[in-house]
Structures are given as structure tokens and as C-alpha cells.
Amino acid sequence: MSDSSVLKKQNSLLKIWPTTHATAGATATPSGPSHLEDDRLEPSSIPAQIEFRSVTKTYGQATAVNDLSLSVRRGEFLTILGPSGSGKTTALMLLAGFVAPTKGDILIAGKSVAAVPAYRRDQGIVFQSYALFPHLTVRRNLEFPLEMRGIGAAERAKRVDSILERVHLREFDSRMPSQLSGGQQQRVALARALIADPPILLLDEPLGALDRNLREQMQGEIKSLHREFGKTTICVTHDQEEALTLSDRIVVMRAGKIEQTDTPETLYDRPMTRFVANFLGEANILEDLGFEVESDAAQPSGTVGMIRPERVCIAATGEPKRADADRRQFAIGTVDDMIYAGPLRKYNVRVGDSLLVVRQHVASGQQIFRLGDEVKLDWLRSDVRFVAT
Amino acid sequence: MQLLQRLGRLPVLLAFPALGVLLVVFGIPIVRLFLTSLNAPEFSLANYQMFLGQPANIRVLFQTVEISAIATFVCLVIGYPTAYVMVAASKPVRMALLVLVVIPYLTSFLARTYAWIVILGDTGLINNLLLYFGLISGPLQLIFNRMAVYVGMVHIMLPMMILPLVSVMIGIDKSLMSAARSMGARPFTAFWRVFFPLSLPGVRSGSLLVFVICLGFYITPAALGGLGDAMLSTFIAAQVQTSFNVARIAAASFVLLAIAVVVLSMLGLDLSGSAPSGQIARKSWLPRPPPFGALKGKFGELPMPYRAKRWAAHLYKAGGEERWLKIVGPAFIALVMAFLLFPEIVVIIMSFSAGAFLEFPPSGLSLQWYRSFFGDPAWYMAAWTTIQIGVAVTILSTVLGTLAALGLSRAAPQARRLLTMVILTPITIPVIVVGVATYLGLIDLGLVGSQTGIVFAHTIGAMGYVAVIVSATLANFDRRLEQAAQSMRAGPLQTFMRVTLPLIRPGIIGGAIFAFVHSFDEVVITSLVSGFSVYTLPLKMWENIRNEVDPTVAAVASLLTLLPVLWMIALYLTWWRSRPQVNLSISEAKG
Ligand SMILES: Nc1ncnc2c1ncn2[C@@H]1O[C@H](COP(=O)(O)OP(=O)(O)OP(=O)(O)O)[C@@H](O)[C@H]1O
Ligand SMILES: [Mg+2]
């Protein structure tokens, strides 16, 4: 989607929700704003900001989330990434209020929500299975959150029409959820989470059930929705690509603990632990090579060298030295395996007792190495990172 | 709101109303009964010694077990192939057969028992036919003997054997059989080594179910058997009504209960061990879970129509050894269905008899017995009383049972397992024991001989059915839908009314129907607690069958055979109607 069309969409949406948070109160049912409960988090008055303070959740012996501390800025798109069972969903459910922390506290907009039940937290949630109400049509599904806020029928119809337009599902409004495809259901779920304009949006593996193409398409959709609505968004996924493309910041979780929190770029370029380096992209751990790894920086204790496959150059052993040879480290190895992957060629090269992965962009006139060939690898010393083991 | 929030946090509280009623009406009395049987506070086994010291008692005890075991075995031998052929049949055929099995299951068992009196009696169908063809010169003694007991009991219990078997067999991954065949197993080997072991849970639950009901249910044996075919439960019932010696009754009840518990734990515990994930569903040895089992089977069937189809196709592939199934299977099924349904037809014909006594085929046709039913206040008032009680039981047990199911579905697994067992006790143990305990409980409450008392007595069992059926529905209910609703600011009550209730409504309605059927058909407990002052229709029928054998009971019975048709329509409207969506979502997910 081009920028101008985004802008146009944004304008049209702005017309429907001029100052949305204010209208929510103004258009409420006859009972008026007093109908709203006292402990409701007033979205307009305080910037949405989420803070986990040493939150722990245990189930019997098992610890699902362990001493988690995290704060999310207003309007930020934060992704929680981690392997299966690392506590991602639990963290999200803690925030949503469906699970109570064993220890610690969660603050939304500066206020503890320990005593606020889920149905007063005002968050839009997209569940992994979408959780569309199977007994209600698409339209009635979308109206549900508006009804719960006491918004009148006319206003509901208007908002539903506009959001259906936005997610390209105009003709589907009288269908039952079971009559929609996976991608359509997903869009209804997103629309339903957004329609009441909650300040916080929680997505639990929103694209997990979709095939690759559709997933990429929906990633674009989510990104543009985030740009338009500017909601504080927390998204859980175990798809690293999704995390890298969507997020302002990524939290990598492992066994209930935060391993590292950073922007996608920092996380990829400067992983702090071996786990993060391996989990996000591919990593060559420089150990058992048969020689010492050199680097510009001093190696802290308890760490090991790491270099990304695309930073390693591969050449024939006889090739002349390069101009910047003094800033590089060399290694001689034998080709163990070669995988051709379209624009890329992936070599596994045995150096000492370990296998290094090299990724080479296919270009014309390139020398292609065969299994068993002796090759020379080299990399810039400044590209070596030290990660905690 | 405050209360709702607390309930949200401690959902198990939702089960407390049901548990409370159960405790007062049944729980406390049965503990007291047990203490009495031990001569508390002195504690001695004197009552048991006295009971077991009489050879007559030993004989009856042995006979009770023998009759129950043989009836169960015959049911299994007939029921297993029936279920197998049903499962192998195409889906529409299977559905039709299921309906044919469920109809007798839902029909008043007194009506069905009466049918056998008509068929087997001295001037009944068989004797008259044989006489007509000159094959015999005088009527054979077909009734009031052990054979008649077995015929009647198997007829009554067969649906309860078939339904759990079908529900388990439908869940068996049919591609396993194909896999075995592809590995070179012959059809019978594939069946014996793969299918049969997987169907064992159904065999166990069906057998336990039938066996335990046989132990406590004495009506059919008493109606069709001779004096020498009495069951222990008959003695207990007689003693409650005549010489009320609590200690002796208590000892006899607990001997019966002990047999049930021993059999249950021999097969039942093993059963729960073989079934992973503390599913309530697996406690299928409960008396009468078949409707629920069938329901569960129906749900389980949905995700695998494809596999099942492939399997059925495979089974019927014109391979030589399998062709026999094509001929023998339908013929066998036709026989079983005739055995199940023919008696109902006999009763309907009988009800139009013009004769003054039991005689089949009737010598002429008339509506006199219907006139006699609608003209006799004793009859139609009994019907009215039964309906009143049934409606009250339905409402009470549906509310209590649904709340309990909701609470239990949210409780911790151990608590859930324990409390489920407690709530289902009244439908898990021999009914005569429940009757005796309830009788004591209602004496304490001063409710013996009142409609209210009968309502409570029925409710403790009926709410078990509701809890089982609603639990099955809840097992298929995605809790995330509730969370989704809450994330959209729906409070607990709104969430329940707008999301949970509409989605579990089929289960609740199904539960309500079974609650009503349970109450409408109940005679064992009712006869104990009615105190001869409240007459329900089953009581009146029972009395009529025992004493006069006047065909008015045929008119009542044939009216009662119409009821299951009503139930089937109601079930169809609630269950089948909600199906297209499910099917669509599956084809959608596949496509
Ligand atoms: N209700 C529960 N009872 C017991 N243990 C639980 C419960 N919910 C989660 N856990 C455990 O807590 C841990 C974290 O679970 P969680 O669902 O948060 O993982 P996840 O990161 O979302 O995994 P996935 O990527 O597979 O969805 C797991 O080990 C899980 O088994
Ligand atoms: Mg998860």
C-alpha cells in the first residue's frame, strides 16, 4: 500500500472517529457516562503505558513466567518472541487479566491493575484461534464490543460499516464465522479488536494459522493498521521474520525469562547471548576452530565469539590477499555441504572441529565450490560479536 | 456483581447447590444407613452375619448376580456386532439406526415390559400363533420363568449396551484397520488385533452400565419372572414397604452396593487408568450415559468423516471375505431392530383391543381402553401428577446440573474428578440403594408421600444426567470465546448470557429432556418414597401390571411410545440444527 493511500484511509477513518475516546463517552446509551464503572481505565486522560514489575507466574511446580520486568511505551509495537513453552502466552494473558500473577505487579497507565478484572481492562485482543463467536454473524461479532460499551444501534452500524470497509470485508457482514476463510477470519478478529478503539492491542500469534503468502500480506495489513491507529501493541509470535518486520522492539523470552529486549536491528546485530544469536537468524559460534578468535574489542569472560553467516567471505585458497587483509581474520576449511537457495548459496565449511555456515549472494562469474574443496574463509574482526554462553 | 466476581475466582462454588441437595437428600442418609448396618454406635457385623447366615438370602444374592451377569453377557454378544455394523454403515444409515436404538431407550420401560407380557402370556402373541397353526394343543408356559426374565431384561438393556459401544467405535481411527490390512493382516486378524482392543473401553462401559442397572432394577424381573426368579432388590423393596427394619434393609443394601462397587472397581478403575486426561466422558460406566456417549460420538465423528468414509469404502470393497458382511450384517441388524421395536408395535395394537382381558391378537378393535384411561380420574390424575413432577424436576435439575457442570469445568482437575464422582453417585450405584437412602432422607425432611419429596428424589439423579451432558458440551466449548468477550468489556453475567449460554444451549436442552425422561419413567425410587399417597403414572402402571393386567395399561403404554418421537424431534431441533455450521467450518478448514 502506498503512503498516499494510507493517508487517505487515515483521513477517512479520522472522520469516523474524530476524537474517538471522547465520542465513546458522548455516544453512550441514555445512562450516559455514569454508566461507566469507576475503575475503568480512562484511555484519553493517561497515556497507555504498560509496565511489568517482577512478575512471576507459577503453575504448581512449573514456572511459566519468571521475574519478568518490562515496560512498553505508548504507541509502541512490541513483539514477544520465544520458543514454544517459553511463557509468551502467559505473559500476554497476565496483561489481559485472564491469569493473575503469583508475584509482582502489572501497571497500565501508571496504575496497578491487580484488582481490575479482565472485562474492565479495555484491551483489544486477537486470539490465536481468533475466538470469533460462532453463533453470531460477522456484523454481530463486530458489534459486540460496541454493545458492551452501550453504544447505540445507529452508531454501531456506522462503525461496523467503516471497519468492514477498512479490512475489505464489506460483502461478508452477514456470514457466519465458519463460512469465512482463515485470512478473512483473521481480519474479522483484527477488526473486532480495533472497533471499540481500545488503547492497547494484544495479538497472540495472530498469523500462526495462515500460510506463508497470506501471512506476509497480513503482516503488511497489521503494520499499516498500527501506523494508522497508533495503538500500543503487544504481539506474541515464534516467527522471527514476523517479529523482525513488524516490531519497534522485540523481547526474546526463554524458559519464562527475558533473554534480551532491543530493537530488531540491535537484536540481530548485537545479540547478547548465544541463545538470542541462534534464535534470531543463523549464527556461527566461533569455538573449537583450532585457533584463537581475534577481535577489535577485548573478549569478556564467559563469552564466545559469534559471526553471522553473511559476514563471512569464502574464496579459493590460492586467491590473492585483499586490500583490507590486516583488518581480517582468516581460516582454512573444507566444504562439507552446499545448499543452493535461489539468490543465495549456503556453504557448510568444516574448520577445525566445527562447522561454519557461509552465505554467499549468487553473482555472475563467481567461483562455485564443490564438496571436499579446500577453501579460505575470512571476516572483519570488527564483525565478531561476543555472546554469553 | 460482588458475588459474581467471587464466583469467577472460585468457580467450584457453582457446584455447591447441587452438592447441597445431594447431601441432604441422599448423602447424609446413606452414611447413616451405613452406620446403622454396622449397629452403630456399638459397631458389630451382626446385621451382615444375620443376612448372610440365611441360606435363602445367599441363594437370592447368587441369583441376582447370575441374572445380572447373564443379561449383561447376552446384551454384549448381541450389542457388539450390532454396534460394529452400525459404525461401518454409511452415515445416513447409521443415523437412522441410531434413532431406532434411541427410541426404545427413551420409551417407558414399563410399557416395554408390558409388551412382553402381551407377547409371552398364555393368551399372548406367541401362544396364540402356535395354537392357530396347530403346533401346540395348549398354551406353553412362556412367561413367569427365567427365560422370560432374560428376554425382557435384554430387551430393556440392549440400547444401553449399544450406545456406548457405538460411541467408542466411532472414535476409533479407521485408518488403523487399513494400516493393519496394508501390513498384510487378514480382515479378521486386523479386527481382532487392532479394532477389538481399541473398542474395549466401550465394552467395559457398556457392560458395567448394564450390569449395575440390572443389580438394582427389579421391575422387569418381577413382572416377567416367577417367584423363584426374585432379585435382592425385590426383597429390599418389599421390606421397605412391609416390615421396616432399618438395620436389616441397610445390611442388604450395602451387600448389593458392595457387589456393584467391587465390579465397578475391578473394571472401572482399570478403565480410568486406560483413559488418559481425566475426562469426565470416560466415566462412561455411569448408568445411562449412552445418550451422552452417543452425543459425544457424534461430535467425535465430525472431524473424521473423510477417514470414516474411506474406511467404510474399504470395508465394503468387494473383497471375497468381506462379502458375507454385506448379507449377514443387514440381516442381523434387522433382527436386532425388530427385537427392539416390535414389542412397541404390539403394545400399540393391543391398546385398540375390544376384548376385556389380555389377549393377542385382539379379537376386535375398539377405543375402550383409551376411554377408560381418559375417563378414570385415577389414571389421568396420575398422568397429570407425573407431568407436574417431571416439569419441576426438569427445571430444578437443569439449573443445578448446569451450574454444577459449569463449576466443575473450571475447577482444578482433582476437585473436578472427585466432585463429578460425587454428583454422579445416584446414577452410578444400584437404584434400589439410592431409593432406600432417599427414603430415609425424606423421612427426616418430613417429605415422604409428598410431591415435593418425589421431586427431590428424582432431582438427585436427574441433575447427574444434566451435569454429564452439559459437561460434554462444555468440553467442546472454547474458553477463549469467554475471554474474548471479557476483553470486549462483557462482564461475567453478560459473557454467560451472550456467549456461553447460546453455545451450550443444545447440551442444556438435551440434559433437560433426559431429566424429564428420567423423572417420567422412574418407578423404583418413587415406589419407596411415595408412601402410597402420591400416584404417578409409572406407579399406577406398575400396580396395574402386577394386579389386574387390564389393557388400559396398553392404552397408556402406547401413548407413552409416542413420547420418544416427541423427544427425538426436540433433540433433532436442538442438536442437528446446530450442525451445519460445524460441518462448514470443517470443510472450510480442509479447503
Ligand atoms: N494452565 C496451565 N497449567 C499448567 N501449566 C501451564 C498452564 N499454562 C501454561 N503452562 C505452562 O507454562 C509454560 C508457558 O506456557 P505458555 O503458554 O505461556 O507458552 P508459550 O510461550 O505461549 O508457548 P507456545 O509458543 O507453544 O504457545 C509452559 O511450560 C506450559 O506448560
Ligand atoms: Mg502460546
CSV table of C-alpha atoms and ligand atoms in Angstrom, one decimal, chain A residues 84-85 87-90 128 204-205 236 238, ligand 2:
chain,number,residue,atom,x,y,z
A,84,SER,CA,7.3,-22.9,22.5
A,85,GLY,CA,6.5,-23.0,26.2
A,87,GLY,CA,5.8,-18.2,28.6
A,88,LYS,CA,4.8,-15.8,25.9
A,89,THR,CA,1.1,-16.5,26.0
A,90,THR,CA,1.2,-16.5,29.8
A,128,GLN,CA,-4.5,-17.4,18.2
A,204,ASP,CA,-1.4,-13.8,20.3
A,205,GLU,CA,0.2,-15.4,17.3
A,236,VAL,CA,3.3,-12.8,20.6
A,238,HIS,CA,7.5,-17.6,17.4
C,2,MG,MG,1.3,-19.6,23.2
